[in-house]
Structure formats: structure tokens, C-alpha cells
């Protein structure tokens, strides 16, 4: 299966991988009664990053019953996290998951009546950073524990949530959240930085009206404030 | 060679898909091309009304798909223009009556003997959107110059791109030139800034659209109204002619910059 090094920005570690708008979490081995609470704690420590996410849990050959899976789903729901799928080689876990209506493989949402859509596929995928070689359009959302690089625009109504930095080689008009797992040293760069809302770590700002011509800018946290300045390479 | 399949769609309803389909179809047929329109907006059928063919419906698209009639029997011949046919939508509420594969099959049968197949699609938030999209060679997105309509159009462009179709082309409908001039309405330029796809036509707000729809006579059949001329121009652009964008659509310098924008705007490879 997909392996990634634990994200260790702070507190408990967590093996995490972005899959479009969803997140793949690999549950470590060990006693369930120890593993599960520590997983929840790891999620709580990154509440901003996880809020609204669709989770796919990789539990390998671990045997989980309907009660355990149901409880897990409810606890996640309290945190506004949706359990979308459970990946397991255990027949018991798979049948319990199926009974709860969970997908048993990484779901590829059909576009249905409610406007649900195909997840954005990363053009180049890695654990540290992903590259998206296209414009993110309204309603499209990318969530990744590492850095996100977009070669294209991020349109109004699109969203990028990254554990690390966000670099947009284009116009950034949508919502962007860098350092969403708590790293306040993250930056957001764009050729035209006019996001609907910009967040770094726990800081939030909205763009002022643009004056003059667009220019490449970099936003970061300076002395506890979000600031943007001309993006220079030096 | 066979026909080109053109799907006319939008983010939200009521922006002018049916009006556009009827008028482009009429203009193409009036230019001598063989055209079949398919109303794929199941349950919200009204292309037959706008084309003035409602009273002649016997069979519909679902009848064809479910084998209750031959394709030929469901094709209603237009009263005014030769070589223009309509396959009407069913009034059924059952939107699962048709699948994307069905649409591909129906259009495959029509391609050989026609030049154009125009599909009037449901809005992109509706389930039937995927059916209408499946056989498309060309996708036309209709939007109005309003922030919310543009935002919805952007979503739908994303969906079309996810289906790995060619980048769709944009029709900006119901533009009020006076308001644009006063800076009270989004300009074509503003819309293209966000959507970054090729603009294939700008249609002005025109009262005659409504009177023509009520009469069941597509405006584009006579070029006396501004909207009718705009739809004719879109048909000519589809046929490969270079037709400059209408005067009223342009701000200073916009026309000059348009061609460049269109080329750099589309999808990155
Ligand atoms: N350019 C226009 N000027 C004036 N009215 C228009 C124009 N285009 C469409 N309309 C009107 O808008 C309404 C919705 O158009 P319609 O083509 O049915 O939209 P859709 O098929 O997208 O739901 C109709 O009443 C139609 O007459
Ligand atoms: Mg319609």
C-alpha cells in the first residue's frame, strides 16, 4: 500500500497522505485501545487541517467489528471528519465496514445530483510535495499534508489546504490555508496574490482590494501578523 | 466523417441553454447543414416548445432508448427549415431512464447521415448532465454576466475537464450593453479572466428572445434582431468561419486582446 513518513510537525505522529480532497491515514500496529485514542489526539492537534476532510483508513489485517468501526465513525463525525472508506485485508473488518456503508477501497466519487465531484488528481505526487499542473476551479479542493505547488490559477471557490507551503504559479483567488497542521513558518506565494481568504497556521486574513498591477507576492507570519510582500528570490 | 456532437450546458438553470440550442440549430440548418437536436433535459423538456414542435410529439428519447420505436420515428421534422430535426425529451420524472452509453449509442446512429447533433443538456448540478456530456465532441457552456453564474460555470468547466474532453467554449448570454458601458455589469473580459476558456459568442439581452420562444420560431432564422444575429454568428464560428465579435461586446482594446487571451487562456497541456 501507499506508505508515507509520519507527519511530525508537533505532538503525536501520524502517517498521512493527501488523495485529492481526501486523506489516507495509515493506522499503526499495536493495541487498538492505545492506537485509536492516540490517532484521535493526533487529529485533534491538527483540527484545522482535518475539519471537513473525507478520511480513508488503512488498517491492514487488523480485525475490527461493527461496534468498533461505528464508534470510530461517530467520534470522527464529532470532529467534522467523514469516514469514507476502510482499507483492510481482514474479512471481518471488510464485512463490518460494508455493513456500515463504508467504501472498501479508495473512493472515486461519482458526480451526482448533489454536485459531488471527481477528486482533483495530483499530476506529480510525493509525500513532501505535490504538483498540480492545471487550474483549480470553483468547488475543487486539494488537501495535502506537505507542500502544494499549483501551475495554474486557484479560482474563486477553489480551496487549497496544505500542511506546508503553497506556491501558485498563477492567480490565487480562492481560499488557501498553509501550515494547516500548525506550522506557522509556512508561506504562501503567488504571481497574483488576491485570495478570498488566506490562512497560515492559526492566522487569517482577507485580501485588501488590489491597487495597481499584480505582482508576485509572498505571505508569511511576521511578529504574529500575516504580512505580504514582493516575492523575491534573494 | 460524420456529424459533430455539440453539447450545450451550464452551471445553473435558466441561463439560456435551450434558447441557444434552438437558435444555433436553426442557423446551422438555414446554412444548409443537416442538424438533429436532442433534448436531454429529461423531465424539464422544453426545446420542443421553443422550436414550435410540441404538438407533433409522438415518441421521445426514452422511447428510442427503451426500444419502443425506431430512432427515425422519434425525429420530428422542423416546419420551416429543411434538414432540421428534433428528438424530444420524455416528460418522465425517472432520470435514470437514460445512461451515458445510451446517448453515445443514439448519437452514433445519427452521426453518419448528419452534420451536427446538438444536445440541450440539463444544468451541471443535475444528474442527467453526464448523459449529455458523454457523446460530446464540442462542449458549449452558457453563462450570464453575473458573479454567481460565472462561479457555477467554473465548476462545470472543472467537471468537463475531469471527463478529459477538449476545453469547452463559452457563450456569454443576456449581456446588457448599456450596463457594461456604465461599468455596472461584468464585461466579457472579466468573465474570461476567471474562466480562461475560448469565448465563442456574446449574446445581448433582447426582448425578442421571449416573443420568439412564445411563438416557437427561433430568432436566428431572420437576422433582424441583435440576439438573432449573435446566434447566427456563433453558428458561423462553429462552421469554422472567422467572425469578429459583436461591437457591443467590446470595451476599448478588448477585441485586440481577445485572440491572444483565448490562445493563452485555455487549458495548460
Ligand atoms: N438573450 C436573451 N435575452 C432575453 N431573454 C433571454 C435571453 N436568453 C434567454 N432568455 C430567456 O431566459 C429564460 C431562460 O432561458 P432558457 O433558454 O430556457 O434557459 P435554460 O435552458 O438554460 O434553462 C427564457 O425565458 C428565455 O426566453
Ligand atoms: Mg432548458
XYZ file of C-alpha atoms and ligand atoms in Angstrom:
531
model
C 0.000 0.000 0.000
C 0.857 3.654 -0.024
C 3.490 4.448 2.551
C 4.475 7.822 3.851
C 6.709 9.045 6.611
C 4.841 10.266 9.676
C 3.895 13.921 9.725
C 5.616 15.181 12.824
C 5.016 18.901 12.867
C 4.041 18.709 16.509
C 2.743 16.293 19.099
C 1.685 12.809 18.068
C 2.843 11.411 14.774
C 0.513 10.309 12.059
C 1.067 8.559 8.723
C -0.884 10.751 6.371
C -1.246 11.152 2.641
C -3.359 13.527 0.571
C -5.617 11.920 -2.031
C -7.333 14.846 -3.753
C -9.775 16.255 -1.247
C -9.455 13.127 0.888
C -6.810 11.927 3.322
C -5.377 8.464 3.659
C -4.432 7.606 7.238
C -2.377 4.504 7.917
C -3.222 3.193 11.359
C -0.106 1.891 13.118
C 0.166 -1.594 14.623
C -0.429 -2.185 18.324
C -3.272 -2.486 20.781
C -6.384 -0.827 19.340
C -7.243 0.733 22.700
C -3.928 2.564 22.642
C -3.676 3.234 18.919
C -7.134 4.684 18.446
C -7.044 7.352 21.185
C -3.614 8.476 20.030
C -4.911 8.735 16.496
C -7.802 10.904 17.667
C -5.371 13.032 19.625
C -3.216 13.471 16.539
C -6.304 14.604 14.640
C -7.314 16.987 17.425
C -3.878 18.562 17.345
C -4.461 19.343 13.653
C -8.157 20.125 13.875
C -7.938 22.907 11.295
C -6.377 20.642 8.739
C -8.817 17.802 9.266
C -12.064 19.767 9.510
C -14.293 18.836 6.566
C -11.967 16.090 5.311
C -13.009 12.703 3.976
C -10.864 10.055 5.608
C -9.740 6.708 4.238
C -8.364 4.468 6.997
C -5.754 1.831 6.156
C -5.885 -0.790 8.917
C -4.002 -3.619 7.160
C -5.039 -7.013 8.592
C -6.486 -5.622 11.795
C -9.790 -7.227 12.758
C -12.443 -4.625 13.664
C -16.106 -5.277 14.443
C -19.153 -3.202 13.576
C -19.226 -1.660 17.067
C -15.616 -0.509 16.853
C -15.998 0.863 13.349
C -19.301 2.545 14.173
C -17.818 4.177 17.279
C -14.862 5.338 15.279
C -17.079 6.871 12.646
C -19.118 8.715 15.299
C -16.032 10.108 17.006
C -14.727 11.336 13.694
C -18.078 12.873 12.894
C -17.921 14.901 16.115
C -14.722 16.399 14.707
C -16.431 17.139 11.372
C -14.395 14.454 9.695
C -16.183 11.959 7.438
C -15.059 8.337 7.402
C -15.328 7.490 3.706
C -13.578 4.146 3.446
C -11.785 1.433 5.339
C -8.954 -0.473 3.665
C -8.263 -3.866 5.188
C -7.309 -7.402 4.257
C -9.353 -8.793 7.169
C -12.636 -10.337 6.043
C -14.287 -9.412 9.348
C -13.282 -5.764 9.078
C -14.393 -5.604 5.465
C -17.829 -7.019 6.153
C -18.305 -4.744 9.179
C -17.278 -1.788 7.013
C -19.621 -2.813 4.222
C -22.497 -3.123 6.705
C -21.848 0.445 7.831
C -21.949 1.592 4.230
C -18.241 2.405 4.079
C -16.303 2.010 0.859
C -13.686 -0.744 0.898
C -11.308 0.925 -1.493
C -10.242 4.496 -2.134
C -13.500 6.013 -3.324
C -13.768 7.857 -6.581
C -16.913 9.899 -6.027
C -19.346 9.955 -8.912
C -20.691 13.330 -9.806
C -24.232 13.006 -8.611
C -27.275 15.122 -8.003
C -25.653 16.865 -5.060
C -22.846 18.128 -7.235
C -20.309 15.758 -5.745
C -17.329 15.572 -7.924
C -14.273 13.782 -9.004
C -11.330 14.493 -6.703
C -8.505 16.534 -8.129
C -5.747 14.197 -9.154
C -2.209 15.302 -8.468
C -0.051 15.397 -11.568
C 3.040 14.622 -9.595
C 2.675 13.011 -6.274
C 5.024 12.787 -3.360
C 4.999 12.674 0.375
C 6.685 16.040 0.793
C 5.029 17.979 -2.002
C 2.517 17.577 -4.785
C 2.413 19.327 -8.129
C -0.875 20.231 -9.774
C -0.412 21.203 -13.402
C -3.764 22.845 -14.021
C -6.161 25.484 -12.809
C -8.196 24.609 -9.731
C -11.770 25.621 -10.496
C -14.658 26.529 -8.246
C -15.622 23.630 -5.992
C -12.313 21.841 -6.380
C -10.348 21.267 -3.241
C -6.870 19.975 -2.561
C -5.750 18.819 0.850
C -2.218 17.597 1.371
C -0.074 17.198 4.486
C 3.034 18.522 2.684
C 3.632 21.401 0.275
C 1.344 22.150 -2.653
C 2.534 23.650 -5.939
C -0.050 24.726 -8.496
C 0.978 25.503 -12.073
C -2.205 27.382 -12.948
C -4.724 29.549 -11.159
C -6.682 28.893 -7.993
C -10.082 30.298 -8.942
C -12.681 31.817 -6.601
C -14.499 28.937 -4.912
C -11.486 26.603 -5.065
C -9.546 25.675 -1.940
C -6.023 24.556 -1.068
C -5.251 23.226 2.399
C -1.628 22.285 2.963
C 0.400 21.192 5.938
C 3.362 23.046 4.418
C 3.821 25.853 1.908
C 1.585 26.752 -1.007
C 3.108 28.060 -4.245
C 0.809 29.164 -7.046
C 2.339 29.949 -10.421
C -0.754 31.887 -11.425
C -3.576 33.875 -9.848
C -4.557 32.857 -6.352
C -8.207 33.906 -5.901
C -9.714 31.108 -3.839
C -9.212 30.079 -0.223
C -5.755 28.999 0.852
C -4.533 27.581 4.133
C -0.816 26.900 4.528
C 0.702 25.378 7.644
C -2.700 23.889 8.400
C -1.139 21.240 10.643
C 0.244 24.013 12.807
C 3.447 25.150 11.149
C 3.316 28.944 11.436
C 6.543 29.300 9.473
C 4.797 28.235 6.282
C 4.466 30.662 3.372
C 2.047 31.277 0.529
C 3.439 32.582 -2.775
C 1.559 33.514 -5.920
C 2.105 35.526 -9.077
C -1.097 37.364 -8.199
C -1.943 37.002 -4.540
C -5.596 38.025 -4.116
C -7.172 35.117 -2.234
C -10.729 35.207 -0.921
C -9.201 34.197 2.382
C -5.643 33.421 3.347
C -4.652 31.429 6.390
C -1.282 30.431 7.732
C -1.375 28.240 10.805
C -3.950 29.899 13.033
C -3.761 33.333 11.361
C -6.470 34.525 8.995
C -6.714 37.462 6.642
C -8.771 38.576 3.662
C -7.195 40.322 0.705
C -7.341 44.066 0.500
C -8.577 45.458 -2.830
C -5.817 45.262 -5.359
C -4.084 48.541 -6.096
C -2.063 48.742 -9.272
C -0.780 45.846 -11.312
C -0.490 42.342 -9.950
C 2.977 41.331 -8.851
C 4.382 38.173 -7.338
C 3.937 38.221 -3.601
C 4.744 36.074 -0.607
C 2.636 35.933 2.536
C 4.011 34.791 5.879
C 3.653 35.374 9.597
C 5.844 38.153 10.960
C 5.764 39.031 14.660
C 2.402 37.347 14.989
C 0.838 39.114 11.992
C 0.121 37.943 8.480
C 2.031 40.099 6.019
C 2.509 40.011 2.256
C 5.492 41.421 0.436
C 7.047 41.348 -3.018
C 8.234 37.834 -3.762
C 11.981 37.987 -4.235
C 14.278 35.077 -4.608
C 17.104 36.530 -2.554
C -16.520 11.955 -41.413
C -19.945 12.223 -39.855
C -21.552 14.730 -37.573
C -20.048 16.744 -34.769
C -21.834 16.388 -31.453
C -22.226 19.710 -29.634
C -23.475 19.665 -26.051
C -24.901 22.920 -24.706
C -24.725 23.103 -20.928
C -24.371 25.450 -17.968
C -23.712 25.569 -14.260
C -27.196 26.588 -13.227
C -30.568 26.561 -14.955
C -32.283 29.432 -16.709
C -29.201 30.975 -18.303
C -30.305 30.260 -21.885
C -29.237 26.722 -22.874
C -32.478 25.839 -24.609
C -32.657 29.204 -26.367
C -29.069 28.775 -27.528
C -29.582 25.202 -28.747
C -32.685 26.096 -30.749
C -31.122 29.143 -32.332
C -27.754 27.653 -33.228
C -29.520 24.603 -34.658
C -31.808 26.778 -36.770
C -28.899 28.876 -38.026
C -26.834 25.804 -38.950
C -29.786 24.236 -40.769
C -30.569 27.502 -42.543
C -26.973 27.433 -43.809
C -27.775 24.111 -45.455
C -26.338 21.722 -42.878
C -28.148 18.611 -41.674
C -28.936 19.088 -37.990
C -30.557 16.963 -35.283
C -31.342 18.416 -31.844
C -31.721 16.134 -28.860
C -33.474 17.415 -25.757
C -31.600 15.640 -22.968
C -33.165 17.713 -20.210
C -35.398 14.838 -19.122
C -38.357 15.976 -17.045
C -37.834 19.638 -17.948
C -38.486 19.231 -21.629
C -38.999 22.489 -23.450
C -36.815 22.535 -26.535
C -39.901 21.363 -28.462
C -41.784 24.459 -27.258
C -39.051 26.878 -28.233
C -38.802 25.206 -31.652
C -42.590 25.224 -32.011
C -42.860 21.459 -32.423
C -44.664 20.422 -29.270
C -47.910 19.395 -30.968
C -46.132 16.863 -33.150
C -44.520 14.742 -30.443
C -45.428 11.070 -30.600
C -42.279 9.344 -29.406
C -39.414 10.665 -27.318
C -35.797 9.928 -26.419
C -36.708 7.388 -23.727
C -38.932 5.533 -26.207
C -35.931 5.240 -28.509
C -33.601 4.045 -25.772
C -36.106 1.526 -24.458
C -36.814 0.200 -27.943
C -40.464 1.287 -28.181
C -39.841 2.982 -31.516
C -37.251 3.351 -34.227
C -34.907 6.317 -33.994
C -36.375 7.704 -37.214
C -39.883 7.699 -35.699
C -38.830 9.938 -32.814
C -37.265 12.538 -35.112
C -39.647 15.449 -35.636
C -39.041 17.423 -38.798
C -38.964 21.195 -38.431
C -41.739 23.138 -40.145
C -39.652 25.944 -41.610
C -36.141 24.716 -42.284
C -35.332 21.550 -44.186
C -32.738 19.225 -42.632
C -33.611 20.187 -39.056
C -34.947 17.536 -36.697
C -35.758 17.299 -33.014
C -35.719 14.278 -30.742
C -37.775 15.445 -27.767
C -37.167 14.636 -24.117
C -39.519 12.429 -22.136
C -41.710 14.039 -19.537
C -40.877 11.235 -17.123
C -39.508 12.001 -13.690
C -37.272 8.953 -13.899
C -33.899 10.438 -14.670
C -32.216 7.050 -14.627
C -34.143 6.043 -17.765
C -31.106 7.028 -19.824
C -27.402 6.278 -19.371
C -24.290 7.873 -20.895
C -23.878 4.722 -23.008
C -27.399 5.188 -24.395
C -26.529 8.712 -25.501
C -23.340 7.520 -27.155
C -25.300 4.852 -28.999
C -28.101 7.148 -30.159
C -25.661 9.761 -31.432
C -23.536 7.072 -33.107
C -26.556 6.149 -35.233
C -27.138 9.794 -36.139
C -23.558 10.747 -36.922
C -23.362 9.121 -40.328
C -26.230 10.982 -42.002
C -25.900 14.394 -40.375
C -23.532 17.309 -39.966
C -24.424 18.443 -36.467
C -26.045 16.883 -33.427
C -26.934 19.466 -30.797
C -27.727 18.278 -27.295
C -29.692 20.520 -24.929
C -28.275 19.457 -21.573
C -29.597 19.794 -18.057
C -27.618 22.160 -15.827
C -24.410 20.679 -14.441
C -25.867 20.131 -10.985
C -28.480 17.751 -12.430
C -27.919 14.013 -12.698
C -28.551 13.895 -16.444
C -25.615 16.188 -17.128
C -23.268 13.246 -17.573
C -25.516 11.677 -20.210
C -25.463 14.828 -22.276
C -21.714 15.177 -21.896
C -20.759 11.597 -22.787
C -21.008 11.809 -26.612
C -19.845 15.439 -26.941
C -17.107 16.477 -29.358
C -17.623 20.134 -28.511
C -18.998 21.471 -25.232
C -20.573 24.931 -25.122
C -21.005 26.479 -21.692
C -23.679 29.155 -21.447
C -23.414 31.702 -18.680
C -24.748 35.129 -17.785
C -22.565 38.050 -16.750
C -23.243 37.574 -13.040
C -20.723 36.593 -10.414
C -22.756 33.612 -9.223
C -23.421 32.288 -12.744
C -19.731 32.586 -13.564
C -18.805 30.725 -10.398
C -21.199 27.890 -11.348
C -19.849 27.852 -14.901
C -16.345 27.439 -13.475
C -17.457 24.345 -11.551
C -18.910 22.824 -14.676
C -15.783 23.549 -16.687
C -13.899 21.625 -13.993
C -16.262 18.681 -14.454
C -15.864 18.762 -18.234
C -12.093 18.810 -17.818
C -12.322 15.851 -15.435
C -14.045 13.908 -18.240
C -10.980 14.603 -20.365
C -12.934 16.403 -23.060
C -11.425 19.265 -25.041
C -11.708 22.582 -23.184
C -15.289 23.846 -23.518
C -16.157 27.085 -25.299
C -18.058 29.909 -23.659
C -21.242 31.743 -24.637
C -21.986 34.844 -22.626
C -25.751 35.405 -22.816
C -28.031 38.273 -21.734
C -25.381 40.965 -21.810
C -26.779 44.469 -21.418
C -24.501 46.760 -23.407
C -25.646 49.912 -21.587
C -24.842 48.448 -18.208
C -21.472 47.197 -19.430
C -20.680 50.661 -20.735
C -21.563 52.191 -17.380
C -19.382 49.620 -15.640
C -22.384 48.107 -13.861
C -22.113 44.675 -15.403
C -19.301 42.178 -15.745
C -17.544 42.548 -19.071
C -16.654 39.577 -21.250
C -13.091 40.341 -20.278
C -13.835 39.965 -16.565
C -15.551 36.645 -17.144
C -12.693 35.306 -19.270
C -10.191 36.389 -16.613
C -11.621 33.729 -14.327
C -12.817 31.043 -16.726
C -9.891 31.236 -19.151
C -11.605 29.336 -21.956
C -12.359 30.355 -25.536
C -15.241 32.772 -25.989
C -17.351 31.697 -28.972
C -20.091 34.283 -28.688
C -21.703 37.113 -26.787
C -25.496 37.438 -26.963
C -27.254 40.621 -25.848
C -30.341 40.784 -23.687
C -33.163 41.062 -26.196
C -36.926 41.120 -25.589
C -37.458 39.402 -28.897
C -35.964 36.204 -27.481
C -39.023 35.786 -25.330
C -41.566 36.656 -28.032
C -39.833 34.304 -30.445
C -39.854 31.494 -27.877
C -43.543 32.016 -27.259
C -44.218 31.865 -30.976
C -41.986 28.831 -31.394
C -39.858 30.465 -34.086
C -36.127 30.640 -33.388
C -34.885 34.212 -33.785
C -31.804 33.214 -35.687
C -33.959 32.384 -38.719
C -34.177 36.044 -39.563
C -31.282 38.285 -38.799
C -33.269 41.334 -37.809
C -32.800 41.125 -34.063
C -29.488 41.614 -32.309
C -29.754 38.351 -30.398
C -30.649 36.514 -33.612
C -27.556 37.890 -35.318
C -25.411 36.932 -32.348
C -26.659 33.327 -32.523
C -26.061 33.266 -36.288
C -22.511 34.429 -35.659
C -21.954 31.593 -33.171
C -23.192 29.079 -35.766
C -20.777 30.506 -38.310
C -17.892 30.292 -35.860
C -18.789 26.631 -35.255
C -18.664 26.093 -39.019
C -15.122 27.427 -38.924
C -15.652 30.969 -40.190
C -13.729 33.854 -38.684
C -16.455 36.189 -37.464
C -15.402 39.165 -35.389
C -17.009 39.580 -32.012
C -20.037 41.864 -31.929
C -19.435 45.565 -31.472
C -21.454 45.841 -28.272
C -19.421 43.158 -26.531
C -16.227 45.097 -26.784
C -14.614 47.504 -24.467
C -11.715 49.535 -25.754
C -8.897 47.314 -26.743
C -10.800 44.192 -25.834
C -11.144 42.899 -29.365
C -7.480 43.322 -29.982
C -6.527 41.434 -26.882
C -9.160 38.760 -27.231
C -7.416 36.478 -29.676
C -4.275 36.457 -27.612
C -6.209 35.782 -24.459
C -8.054 32.899 -25.977
C -4.861 31.269 -27.056
C -3.027 31.636 -23.787
C -6.131 31.180 -21.691
C -7.222 27.586 -22.376
C -6.010 24.531 -20.587
C -2.369 24.035 -19.792
C -1.223 20.872 -21.568
N -30.535 36.828 -24.747
C -31.706 36.787 -24.077
N -32.463 37.906 -23.938
C -33.626 37.861 -23.267
N -34.140 36.774 -22.681
C -33.450 35.622 -22.772
C -32.201 35.560 -23.471
N -31.746 34.277 -23.394
C -32.673 33.583 -22.686
N -33.694 34.370 -22.306
C -34.880 33.968 -21.523
O -34.419 33.348 -20.326
C -35.275 32.294 -19.952
C -34.480 31.031 -19.750
O -33.915 30.624 -20.987
P -33.737 29.080 -21.365
O -33.126 29.031 -22.720
O -34.991 28.312 -21.150
O -32.659 28.659 -20.263
P -32.168 27.199 -19.816
O -32.458 26.248 -20.929
O -30.696 27.380 -19.563
O -32.892 26.860 -18.564
C -36.329 32.190 -21.041
O -37.471 32.846 -20.605
C -35.688 32.893 -22.220
O -36.665 33.463 -23.063
Mg -33.642 24.409 -20.818
